Coordinates of C-alpha atoms and ligand atoms in Angstrom, one line a residue:
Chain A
X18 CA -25.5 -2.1 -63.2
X19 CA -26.8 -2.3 -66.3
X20 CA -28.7 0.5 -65.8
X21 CA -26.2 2.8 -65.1
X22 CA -24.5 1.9 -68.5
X23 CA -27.1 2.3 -70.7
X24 CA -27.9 6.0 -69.1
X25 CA -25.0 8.1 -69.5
X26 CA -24.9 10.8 -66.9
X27 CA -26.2 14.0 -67.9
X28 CA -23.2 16.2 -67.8
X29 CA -20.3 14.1 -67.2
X30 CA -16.1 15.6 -66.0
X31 CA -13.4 13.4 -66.6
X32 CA -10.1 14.7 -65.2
X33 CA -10.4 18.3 -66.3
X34 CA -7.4 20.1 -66.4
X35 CA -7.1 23.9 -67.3
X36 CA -4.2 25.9 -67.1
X37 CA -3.5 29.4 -68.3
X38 CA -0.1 30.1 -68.7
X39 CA 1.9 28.8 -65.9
X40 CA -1.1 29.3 -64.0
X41 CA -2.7 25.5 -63.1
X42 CA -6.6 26.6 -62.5
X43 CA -8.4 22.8 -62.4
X44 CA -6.2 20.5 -61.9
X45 CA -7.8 17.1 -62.4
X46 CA -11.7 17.7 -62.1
X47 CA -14.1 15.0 -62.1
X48 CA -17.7 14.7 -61.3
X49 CA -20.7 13.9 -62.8
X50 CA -24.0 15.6 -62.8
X51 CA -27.6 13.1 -63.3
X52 CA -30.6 14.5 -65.2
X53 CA -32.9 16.5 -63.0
X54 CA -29.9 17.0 -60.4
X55 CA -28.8 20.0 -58.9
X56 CA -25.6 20.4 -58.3
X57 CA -23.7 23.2 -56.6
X58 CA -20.3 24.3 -56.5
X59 CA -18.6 26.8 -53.9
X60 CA -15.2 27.8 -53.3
X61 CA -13.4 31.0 -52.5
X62 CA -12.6 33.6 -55.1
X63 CA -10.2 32.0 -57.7
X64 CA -10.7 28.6 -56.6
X65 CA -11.7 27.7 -60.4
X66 CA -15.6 27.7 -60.2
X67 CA -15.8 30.0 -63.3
X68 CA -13.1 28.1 -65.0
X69 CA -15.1 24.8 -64.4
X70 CA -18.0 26.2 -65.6
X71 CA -16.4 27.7 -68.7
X72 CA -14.6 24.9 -69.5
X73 CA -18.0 22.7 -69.7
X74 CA -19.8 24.4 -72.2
X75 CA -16.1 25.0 -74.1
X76 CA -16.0 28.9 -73.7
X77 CA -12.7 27.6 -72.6
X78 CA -11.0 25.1 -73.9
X79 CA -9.7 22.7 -71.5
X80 CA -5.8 22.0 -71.4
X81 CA -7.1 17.9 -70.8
X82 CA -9.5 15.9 -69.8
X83 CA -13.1 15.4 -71.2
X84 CA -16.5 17.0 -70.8
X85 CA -19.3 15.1 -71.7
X86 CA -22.9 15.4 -72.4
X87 CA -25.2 12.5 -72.7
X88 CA -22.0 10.7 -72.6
X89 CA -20.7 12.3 -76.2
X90 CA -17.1 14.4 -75.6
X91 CA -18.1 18.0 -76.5
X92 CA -14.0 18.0 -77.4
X93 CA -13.4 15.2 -79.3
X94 CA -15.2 12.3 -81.3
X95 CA -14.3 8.7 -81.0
X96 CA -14.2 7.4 -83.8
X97 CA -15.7 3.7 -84.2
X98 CA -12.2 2.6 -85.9
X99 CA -10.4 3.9 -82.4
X100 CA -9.4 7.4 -84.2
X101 CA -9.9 10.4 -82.2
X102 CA -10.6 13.1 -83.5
X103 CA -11.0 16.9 -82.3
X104 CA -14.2 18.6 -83.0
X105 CA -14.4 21.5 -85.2
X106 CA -15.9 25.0 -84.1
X107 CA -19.2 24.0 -85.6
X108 CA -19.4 21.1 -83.7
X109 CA -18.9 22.4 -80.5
X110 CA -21.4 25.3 -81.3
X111 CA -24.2 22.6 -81.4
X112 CA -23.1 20.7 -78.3
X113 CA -23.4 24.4 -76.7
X114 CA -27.1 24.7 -77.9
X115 CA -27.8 22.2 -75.0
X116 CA -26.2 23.8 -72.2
X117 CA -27.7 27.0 -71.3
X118 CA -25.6 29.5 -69.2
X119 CA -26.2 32.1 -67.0
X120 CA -23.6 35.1 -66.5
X121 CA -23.0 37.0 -63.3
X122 CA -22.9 40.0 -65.8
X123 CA -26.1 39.0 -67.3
X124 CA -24.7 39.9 -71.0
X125 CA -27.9 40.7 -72.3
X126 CA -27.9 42.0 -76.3
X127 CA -29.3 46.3 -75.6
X128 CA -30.1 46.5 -78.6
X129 CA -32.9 43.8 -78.7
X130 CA -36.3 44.1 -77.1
X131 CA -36.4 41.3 -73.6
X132 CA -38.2 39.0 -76.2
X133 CA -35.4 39.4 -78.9
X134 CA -33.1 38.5 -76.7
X135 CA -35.4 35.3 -75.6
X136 CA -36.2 34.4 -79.2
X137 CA -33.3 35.1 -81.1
X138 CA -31.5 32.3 -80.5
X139 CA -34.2 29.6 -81.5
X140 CA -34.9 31.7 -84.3
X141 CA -31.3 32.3 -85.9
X142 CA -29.4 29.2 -84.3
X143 CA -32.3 26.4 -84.1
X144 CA -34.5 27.8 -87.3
X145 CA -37.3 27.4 -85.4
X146 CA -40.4 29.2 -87.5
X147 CA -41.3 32.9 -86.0
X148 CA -44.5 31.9 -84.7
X149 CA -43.5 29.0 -83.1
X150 CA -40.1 30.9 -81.1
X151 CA -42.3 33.4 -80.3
X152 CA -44.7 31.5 -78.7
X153 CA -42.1 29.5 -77.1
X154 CA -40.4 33.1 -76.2
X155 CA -43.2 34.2 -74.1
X156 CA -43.6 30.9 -72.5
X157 CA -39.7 31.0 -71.1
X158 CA -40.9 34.7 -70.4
X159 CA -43.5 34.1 -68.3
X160 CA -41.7 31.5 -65.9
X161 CA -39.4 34.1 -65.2
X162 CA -42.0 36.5 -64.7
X163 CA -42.1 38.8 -66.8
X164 CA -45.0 38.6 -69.5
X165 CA -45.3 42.2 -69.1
X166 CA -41.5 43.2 -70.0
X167 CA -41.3 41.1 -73.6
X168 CA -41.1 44.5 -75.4
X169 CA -39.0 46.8 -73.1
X170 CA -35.4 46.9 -73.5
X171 CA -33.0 45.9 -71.3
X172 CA -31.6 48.9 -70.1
X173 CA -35.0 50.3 -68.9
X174 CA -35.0 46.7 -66.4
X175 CA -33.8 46.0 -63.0
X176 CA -30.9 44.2 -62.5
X177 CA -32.7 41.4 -60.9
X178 CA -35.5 41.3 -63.9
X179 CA -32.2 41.4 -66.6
X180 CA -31.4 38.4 -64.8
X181 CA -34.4 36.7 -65.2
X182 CA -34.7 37.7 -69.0
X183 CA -31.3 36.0 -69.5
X184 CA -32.4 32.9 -67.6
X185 CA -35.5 33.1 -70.1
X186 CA -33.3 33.3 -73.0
X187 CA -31.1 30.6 -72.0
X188 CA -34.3 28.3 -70.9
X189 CA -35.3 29.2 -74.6
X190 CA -33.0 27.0 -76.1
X191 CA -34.6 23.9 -74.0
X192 CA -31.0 23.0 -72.4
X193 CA -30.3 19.9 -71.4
X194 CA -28.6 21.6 -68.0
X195 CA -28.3 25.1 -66.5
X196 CA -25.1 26.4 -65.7
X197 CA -25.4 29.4 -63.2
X198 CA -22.1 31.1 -62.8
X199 CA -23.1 33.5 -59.7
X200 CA -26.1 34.9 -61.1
X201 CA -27.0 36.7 -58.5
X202 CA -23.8 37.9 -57.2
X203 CA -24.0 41.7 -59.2
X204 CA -27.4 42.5 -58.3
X205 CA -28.4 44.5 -55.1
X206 CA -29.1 42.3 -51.9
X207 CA -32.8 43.5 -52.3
X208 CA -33.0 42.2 -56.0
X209 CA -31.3 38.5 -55.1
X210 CA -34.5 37.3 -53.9
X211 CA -36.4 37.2 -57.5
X212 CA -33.4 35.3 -59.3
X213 CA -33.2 33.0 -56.4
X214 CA -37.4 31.9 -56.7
X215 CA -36.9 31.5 -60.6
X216 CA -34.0 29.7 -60.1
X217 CA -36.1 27.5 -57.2
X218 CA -38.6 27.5 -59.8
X219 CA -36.4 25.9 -62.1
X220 CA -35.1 23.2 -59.8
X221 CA -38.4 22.1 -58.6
X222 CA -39.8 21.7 -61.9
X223 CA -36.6 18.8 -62.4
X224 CA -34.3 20.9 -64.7
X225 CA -30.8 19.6 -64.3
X226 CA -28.5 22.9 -63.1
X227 CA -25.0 22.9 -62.2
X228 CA -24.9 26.4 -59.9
X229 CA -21.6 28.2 -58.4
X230 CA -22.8 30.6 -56.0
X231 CA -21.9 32.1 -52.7
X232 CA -26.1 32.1 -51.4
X233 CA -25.2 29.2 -49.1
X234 CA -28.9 28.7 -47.6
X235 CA -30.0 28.5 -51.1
X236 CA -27.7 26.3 -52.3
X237 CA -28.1 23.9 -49.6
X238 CA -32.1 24.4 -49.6
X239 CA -32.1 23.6 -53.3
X240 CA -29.3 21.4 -54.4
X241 CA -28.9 17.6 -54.3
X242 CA -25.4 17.7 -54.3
X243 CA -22.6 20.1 -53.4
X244 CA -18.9 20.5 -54.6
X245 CA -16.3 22.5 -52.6
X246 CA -13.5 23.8 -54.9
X247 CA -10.7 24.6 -53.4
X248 CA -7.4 25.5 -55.7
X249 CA -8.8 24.1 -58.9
X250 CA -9.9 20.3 -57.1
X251 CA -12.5 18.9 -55.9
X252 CA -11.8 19.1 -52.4
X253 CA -15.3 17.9 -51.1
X254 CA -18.4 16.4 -52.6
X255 CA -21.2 14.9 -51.0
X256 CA -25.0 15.7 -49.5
X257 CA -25.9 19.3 -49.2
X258 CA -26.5 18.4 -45.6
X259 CA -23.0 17.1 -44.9
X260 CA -20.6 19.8 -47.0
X261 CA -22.8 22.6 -45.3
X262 CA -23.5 20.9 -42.2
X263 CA -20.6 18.3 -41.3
X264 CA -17.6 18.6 -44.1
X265 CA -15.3 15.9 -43.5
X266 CA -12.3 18.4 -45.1
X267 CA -11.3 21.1 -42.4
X268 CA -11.1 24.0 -45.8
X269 CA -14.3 23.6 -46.3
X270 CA -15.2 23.6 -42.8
X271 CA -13.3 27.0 -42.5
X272 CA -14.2 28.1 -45.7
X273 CA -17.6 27.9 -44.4
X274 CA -17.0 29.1 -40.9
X275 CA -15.5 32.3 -42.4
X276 CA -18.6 33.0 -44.2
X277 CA -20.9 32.8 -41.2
X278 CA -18.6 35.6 -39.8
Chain B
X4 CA -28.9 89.3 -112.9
X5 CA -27.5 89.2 -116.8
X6 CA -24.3 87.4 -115.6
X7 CA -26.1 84.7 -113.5
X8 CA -28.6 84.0 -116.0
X9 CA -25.6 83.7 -118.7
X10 CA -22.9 81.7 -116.5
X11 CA -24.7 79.8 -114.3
X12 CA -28.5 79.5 -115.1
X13 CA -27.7 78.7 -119.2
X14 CA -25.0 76.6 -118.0
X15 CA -27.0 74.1 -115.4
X16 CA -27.1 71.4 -118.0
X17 CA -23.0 71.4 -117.6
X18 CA -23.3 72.2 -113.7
X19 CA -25.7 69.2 -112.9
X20 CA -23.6 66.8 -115.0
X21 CA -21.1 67.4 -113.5
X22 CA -22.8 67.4 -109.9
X23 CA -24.4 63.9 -111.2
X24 CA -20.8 62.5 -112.0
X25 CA -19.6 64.0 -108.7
X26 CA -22.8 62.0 -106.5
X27 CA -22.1 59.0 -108.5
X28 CA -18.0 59.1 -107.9
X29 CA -19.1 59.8 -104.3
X30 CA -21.2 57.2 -103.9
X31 CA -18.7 54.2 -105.0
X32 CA -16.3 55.7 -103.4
X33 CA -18.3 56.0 -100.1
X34 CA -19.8 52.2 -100.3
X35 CA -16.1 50.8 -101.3
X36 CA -14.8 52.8 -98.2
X37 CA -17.4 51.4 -96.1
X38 CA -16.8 47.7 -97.4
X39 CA -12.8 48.1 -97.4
X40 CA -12.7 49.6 -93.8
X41 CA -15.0 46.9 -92.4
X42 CA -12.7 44.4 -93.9
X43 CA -9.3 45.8 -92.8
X44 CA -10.6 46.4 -89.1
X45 CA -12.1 42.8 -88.8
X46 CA -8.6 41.5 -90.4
X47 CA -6.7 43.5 -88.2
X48 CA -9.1 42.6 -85.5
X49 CA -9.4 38.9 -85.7
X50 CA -6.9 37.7 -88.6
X51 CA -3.6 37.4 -86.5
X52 CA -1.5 36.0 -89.7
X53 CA -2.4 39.2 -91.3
X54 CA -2.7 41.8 -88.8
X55 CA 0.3 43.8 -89.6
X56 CA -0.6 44.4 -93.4
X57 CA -4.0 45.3 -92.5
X58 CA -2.4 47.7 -90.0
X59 CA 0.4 48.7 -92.1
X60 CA -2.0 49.7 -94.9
X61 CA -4.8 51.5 -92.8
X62 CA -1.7 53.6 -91.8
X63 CA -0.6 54.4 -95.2
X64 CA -4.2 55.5 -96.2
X65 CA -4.4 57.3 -93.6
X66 CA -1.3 59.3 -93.3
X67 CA -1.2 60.0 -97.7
X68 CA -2.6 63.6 -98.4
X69 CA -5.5 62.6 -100.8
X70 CA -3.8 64.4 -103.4
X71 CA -0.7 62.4 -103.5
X72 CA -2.9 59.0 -103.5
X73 CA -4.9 60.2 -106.3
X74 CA -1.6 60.5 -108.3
X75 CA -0.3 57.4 -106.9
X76 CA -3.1 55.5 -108.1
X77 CA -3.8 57.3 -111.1
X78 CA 0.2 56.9 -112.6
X79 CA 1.7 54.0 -110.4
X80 CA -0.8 51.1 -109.9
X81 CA -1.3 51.3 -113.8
X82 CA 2.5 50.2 -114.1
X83 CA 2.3 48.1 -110.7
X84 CA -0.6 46.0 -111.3
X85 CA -2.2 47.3 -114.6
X86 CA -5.2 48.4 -112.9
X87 CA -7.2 50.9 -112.8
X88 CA -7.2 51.8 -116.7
X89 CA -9.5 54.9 -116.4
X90 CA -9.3 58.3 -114.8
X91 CA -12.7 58.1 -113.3
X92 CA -11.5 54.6 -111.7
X93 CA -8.6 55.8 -110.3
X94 CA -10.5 58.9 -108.8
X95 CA -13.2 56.7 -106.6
X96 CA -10.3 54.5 -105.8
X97 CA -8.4 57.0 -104.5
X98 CA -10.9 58.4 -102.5
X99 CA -12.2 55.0 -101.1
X100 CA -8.4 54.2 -100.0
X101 CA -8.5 57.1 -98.0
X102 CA -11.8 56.8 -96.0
X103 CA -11.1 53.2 -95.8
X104 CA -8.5 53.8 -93.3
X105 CA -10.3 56.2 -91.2
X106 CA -13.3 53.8 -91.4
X107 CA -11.6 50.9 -90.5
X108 CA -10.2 52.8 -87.3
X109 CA -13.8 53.5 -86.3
X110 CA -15.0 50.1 -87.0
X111 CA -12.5 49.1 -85.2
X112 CA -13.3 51.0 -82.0
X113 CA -16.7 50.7 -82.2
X114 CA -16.0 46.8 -82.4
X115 CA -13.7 46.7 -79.4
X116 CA -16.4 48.7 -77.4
X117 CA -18.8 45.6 -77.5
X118 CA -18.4 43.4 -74.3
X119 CA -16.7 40.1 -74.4
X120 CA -19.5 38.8 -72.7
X121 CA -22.4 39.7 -75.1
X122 CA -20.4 37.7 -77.6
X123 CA -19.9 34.9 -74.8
X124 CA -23.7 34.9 -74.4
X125 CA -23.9 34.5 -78.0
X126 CA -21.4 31.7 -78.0
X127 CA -23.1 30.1 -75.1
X128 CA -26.7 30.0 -76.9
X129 CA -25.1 27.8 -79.9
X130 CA -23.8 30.8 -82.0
X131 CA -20.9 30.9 -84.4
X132 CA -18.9 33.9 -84.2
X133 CA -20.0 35.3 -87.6
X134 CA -23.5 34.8 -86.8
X135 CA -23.1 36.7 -83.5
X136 CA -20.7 39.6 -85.1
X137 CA -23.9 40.1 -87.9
X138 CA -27.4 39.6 -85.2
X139 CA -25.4 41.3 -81.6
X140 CA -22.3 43.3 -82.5
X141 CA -22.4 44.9 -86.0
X142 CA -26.0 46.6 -85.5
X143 CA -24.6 48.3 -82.1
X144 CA -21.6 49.2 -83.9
X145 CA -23.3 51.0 -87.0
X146 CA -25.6 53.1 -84.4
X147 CA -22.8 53.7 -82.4
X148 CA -20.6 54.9 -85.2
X149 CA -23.3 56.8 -88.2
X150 CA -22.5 60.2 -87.0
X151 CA -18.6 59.2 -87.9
X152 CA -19.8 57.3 -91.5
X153 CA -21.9 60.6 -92.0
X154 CA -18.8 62.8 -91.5
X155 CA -16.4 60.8 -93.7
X156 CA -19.0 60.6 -96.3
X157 CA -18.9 64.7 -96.4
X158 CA -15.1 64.3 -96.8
X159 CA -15.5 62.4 -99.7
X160 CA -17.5 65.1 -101.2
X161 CA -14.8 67.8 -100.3
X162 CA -12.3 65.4 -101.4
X163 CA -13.8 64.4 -104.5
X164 CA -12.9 67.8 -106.5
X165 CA -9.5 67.0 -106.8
X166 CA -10.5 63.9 -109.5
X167 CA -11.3 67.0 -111.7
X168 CA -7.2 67.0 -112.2
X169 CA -7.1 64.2 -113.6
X170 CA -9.5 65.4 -116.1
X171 CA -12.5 63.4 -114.5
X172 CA -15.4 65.6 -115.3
X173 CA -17.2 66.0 -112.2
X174 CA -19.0 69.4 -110.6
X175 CA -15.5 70.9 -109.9
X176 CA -14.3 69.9 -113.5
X177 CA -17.3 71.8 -115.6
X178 CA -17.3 74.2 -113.2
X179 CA -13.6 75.5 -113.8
X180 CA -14.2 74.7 -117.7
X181 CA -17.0 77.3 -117.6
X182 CA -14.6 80.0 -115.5
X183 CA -12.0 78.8 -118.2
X184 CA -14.3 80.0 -121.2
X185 CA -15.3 83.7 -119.8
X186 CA -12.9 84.5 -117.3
X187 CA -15.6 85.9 -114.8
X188 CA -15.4 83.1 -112.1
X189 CA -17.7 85.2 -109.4
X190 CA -21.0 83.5 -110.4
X191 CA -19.9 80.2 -111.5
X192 CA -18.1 79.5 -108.5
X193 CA -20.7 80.8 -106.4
X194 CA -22.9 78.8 -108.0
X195 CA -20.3 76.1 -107.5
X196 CA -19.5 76.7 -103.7
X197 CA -23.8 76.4 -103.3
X198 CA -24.0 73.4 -105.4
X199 CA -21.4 71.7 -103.2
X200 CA -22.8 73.1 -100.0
X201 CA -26.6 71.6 -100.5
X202 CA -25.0 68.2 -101.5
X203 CA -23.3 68.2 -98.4
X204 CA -26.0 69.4 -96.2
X205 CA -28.4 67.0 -98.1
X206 CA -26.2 64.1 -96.7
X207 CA -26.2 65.1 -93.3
X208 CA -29.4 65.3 -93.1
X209 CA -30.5 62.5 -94.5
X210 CA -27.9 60.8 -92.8
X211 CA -29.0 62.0 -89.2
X212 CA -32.4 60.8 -90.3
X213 CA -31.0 57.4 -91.2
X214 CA -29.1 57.4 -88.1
X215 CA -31.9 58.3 -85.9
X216 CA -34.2 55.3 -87.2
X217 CA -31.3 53.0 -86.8
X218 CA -31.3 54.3 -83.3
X219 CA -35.1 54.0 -83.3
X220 CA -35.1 50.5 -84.2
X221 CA -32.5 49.4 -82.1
X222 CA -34.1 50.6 -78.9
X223 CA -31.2 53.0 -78.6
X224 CA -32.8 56.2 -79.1
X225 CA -32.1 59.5 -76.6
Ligands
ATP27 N1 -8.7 34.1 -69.1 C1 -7.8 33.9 -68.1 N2 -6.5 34.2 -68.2 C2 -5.7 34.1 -67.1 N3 -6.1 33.7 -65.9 C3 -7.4 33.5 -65.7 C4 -8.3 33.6 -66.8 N4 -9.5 33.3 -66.3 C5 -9.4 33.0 -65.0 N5 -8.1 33.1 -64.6 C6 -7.5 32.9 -63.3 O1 -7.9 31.6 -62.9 C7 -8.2 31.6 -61.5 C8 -9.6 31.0 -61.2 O2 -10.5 31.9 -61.8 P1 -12.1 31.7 -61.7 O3 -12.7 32.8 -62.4 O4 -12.4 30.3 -62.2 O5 -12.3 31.7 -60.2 P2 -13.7 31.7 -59.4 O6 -13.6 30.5 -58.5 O7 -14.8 31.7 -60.3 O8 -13.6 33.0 -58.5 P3 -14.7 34.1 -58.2 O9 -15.4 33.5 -57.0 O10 -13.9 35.3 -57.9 O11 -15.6 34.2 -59.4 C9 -8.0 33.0 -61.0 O12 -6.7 33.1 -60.4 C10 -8.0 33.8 -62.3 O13 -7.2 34.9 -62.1
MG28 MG1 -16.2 33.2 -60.9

């Protein structure tokens, strides 16, 4: 018991609500994510997957609730007198530094070589020496496999190796958690396969990754825990093997069933 | 031959002052433009509170014939606002205002054509947004948009010989002086007309070579 206090949860959602408009997308979200877990989240389309995600690394702000990392609110400080007070842009900026994120659309920067993409971040945001990023650069590069791209551009890649180079330049940052918003799900079904072993990779070698796909098999091959999302709450939670296999919650059971047809 | 060697080739001290004052007006003018139309687009861009001045005044530079601005600046803002005091002042000024606007339109566009989500994945890595708009969106924006720069900076040129009305003594300025003193303008605005015409095609071309590195550099190249 004392344990568990002393080691705040990696990632950590309190009660996340986000609404846009009159639109209520998470309604009351919470869940909590332990260092060197993977978590996945499924749902149908507009369920709020994206949203959640979003909303924990503050590319959207959340309408309430908390997010935090290491146990700190990325939103807000708590002051020692009681005060609470909202974090400024800046702040939130360096909370992001530790929470890499993976784009379905892989938003890589065209006009930088695959290892300008990688390094440009530790370089301009961290101030890490060139030598040093660039080293680090290749490293990420190579456990995503592709030593031999660092200076192509992105353009002249496939859409599974852009993927890879944009899970190499979020690794770059050395995250504290990956956040994988259906990285495979623009990529021909050929080119799935080599996101998917990085991403295996990844997991096996500990790193914590919260990952909202629709690759069912993989999710439940990789993850420790999955999340069902169904209409912006947590609908069910629990053992890959019992929200794939035996989900107590008959939408996720049909959710799933409707999948396998 | 006589009458060239006379009015043009015993003149070229006058003729390339005046082309000097006319490169140097054009340059201000052209860097001032380029400052003043990045500015406006990223105010009208990203500065809601002011948005509709920015827009309001991109609009008026853009739809002023030159000629009227140059008076307008030249006889108004010196009762308005005191400011510019000097004819040559008022001239770049003039001609700044008006490429401004049309810059700060292709700014703008070239802006808006940049994903969201390469600025999300900017964001995401720990980057503030100026950082992001200097490393990932301004460099694709100047490739994407030199050909345009390179155009507006040959307006300027064209442009620019209207400052000789208000006495400023650029190419156009020594070059109607000259046609004033002999009354045989065939040479001297040939002469002119040639001047003007390799100062332009000078521009381009070093422009499309600047371009083309730019592209080079960027990975962008055809
Ligand atoms: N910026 C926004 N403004 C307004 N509505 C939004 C915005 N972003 C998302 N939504 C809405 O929120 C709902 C949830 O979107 P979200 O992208 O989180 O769903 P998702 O579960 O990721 O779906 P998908 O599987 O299709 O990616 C959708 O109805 C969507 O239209
Ligand atoms: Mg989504």
């Amino acid at each position: 018991m004392a344990d568990a206090a002393s080691t705040p949860p990696c990632v950590e959602v309190v009660d996340l609500h986000k609404r846009f408009g009159p639109l209520e997308v998470l309604r009351g979200v919470s869940t909590r994510v332990d260092r060197g877990s993977v978590v996945s989240i499924i749902g149908a389309s507009g369920s709020g997957k994206s949203t959640l995600l979003r909303c924990i690394n503050y590319l959207e702000l959340p309408t309430s609730g908390e997010v935090r990392i290491d146990g700190e609110a990325v939103g807000f400080e708590r002051r020692p007198d009681g005060q609470v007070r909202k974090r400024s842009a800046r702040e939130i900026a360096r909370f992001r530094q530790d929470l890499g994120m993976v784009f379905q659309q892989f938003n890589l920067w065209p006009h930088l070589t695959v290892l300008g993409n990688v390094v440009e971040a530790p370089l301009r945001v961290r101030g890490m020496p060139k030598r040093e990023a660039m080293e680090l650069g290749r490293a990420c590069l190579a456990r995503v496999q592709l030593s031999e791209k660092a200076d192509e551009y992105p353009a002249r890649l496939s859409g599974g190796q852009q993927q890879r180079v944009a899970i190499a330049r979020a690794l770059a940052m050395q995250p504290k958690v990956m956040l994988f918003d259906e990285a495979t799900s623009a990529l021909d079904p050929e080119l799935t396969g080599e996101v998917l072993e990085v991403m295996r990779g990844l997991a096996a070698d500990g790193t914590t990754m919260i990952v909202v796909t629709h690759e069912m098999a993989f999710a439940r091959e990789v993850s420790d825990r999955a999340i069902y999302l169904h209409n912006g709450l947590i609908e069910e939670e629990g053992p890959p093997a019992q929200v794939f296999g035996d989900p107590k919650s008959d939408r996720c059971r049909q959710f799933l069933a409707k999948l396998l047809h | 031959m006589g009458n060239w060697e006379r009015l043009v080739w015993n003149q070229r001290d006058v003729l390339l002052q005046g082309l000097l004052v006319t490169i140097e007006i054009c340059a201000i003018a052209f860097a001032v433009a380029i400052v003043m139309g990045l500015g406006l687009a990223l105010i009208r861009l990203y500065v809601r509170p002011l948005r509709w001045i920015a827009g309001f005044w991109i609009e008026y530079c853009r739809a002023t014939p030159i000629f009227v601005q140059l008076m307008w600046v030249n006889y108004v803002w010196p009762e308005l606002i005191g400011w510019p005091t000097s004819f040559y002042t008022a001239g770049w000024v003039a001609l700044a205002l008006q490429s401004s606007g049309y810059l700060a339109e292709t700014f703008r566009a070239g802006i808006e054509n940049i994903g969201r989500g390469q600025r999300e994945a900017a964001a995401a890595v720990g980057m503030s947004p100026i950082l992001a708009f200097r490393r990932i969106v301004l460099p694709q924006v100047l490739v994407m948009i030199a050909p345009t720069i390179v155009t507006q900076f040959t307006v300027i040129v064209k442009s620019s010989t209207l400052v000789s009305v208000i006495t400023v003594q650029d190419l156009m300025f020594q070059s109607q002086r000259l046609v004033n003193v002999w009354y045989e303008p065939i040479e001297i605005l040939t002469a002119t007309a040639a001047l003007y015409i390799l100062f332009i095609f000078a521009v381009s071309a070093l422009g499309k070579a600047l371009a083309d590195r730019l592209r080079l550099r960027y990975g962008l190249g055809t």
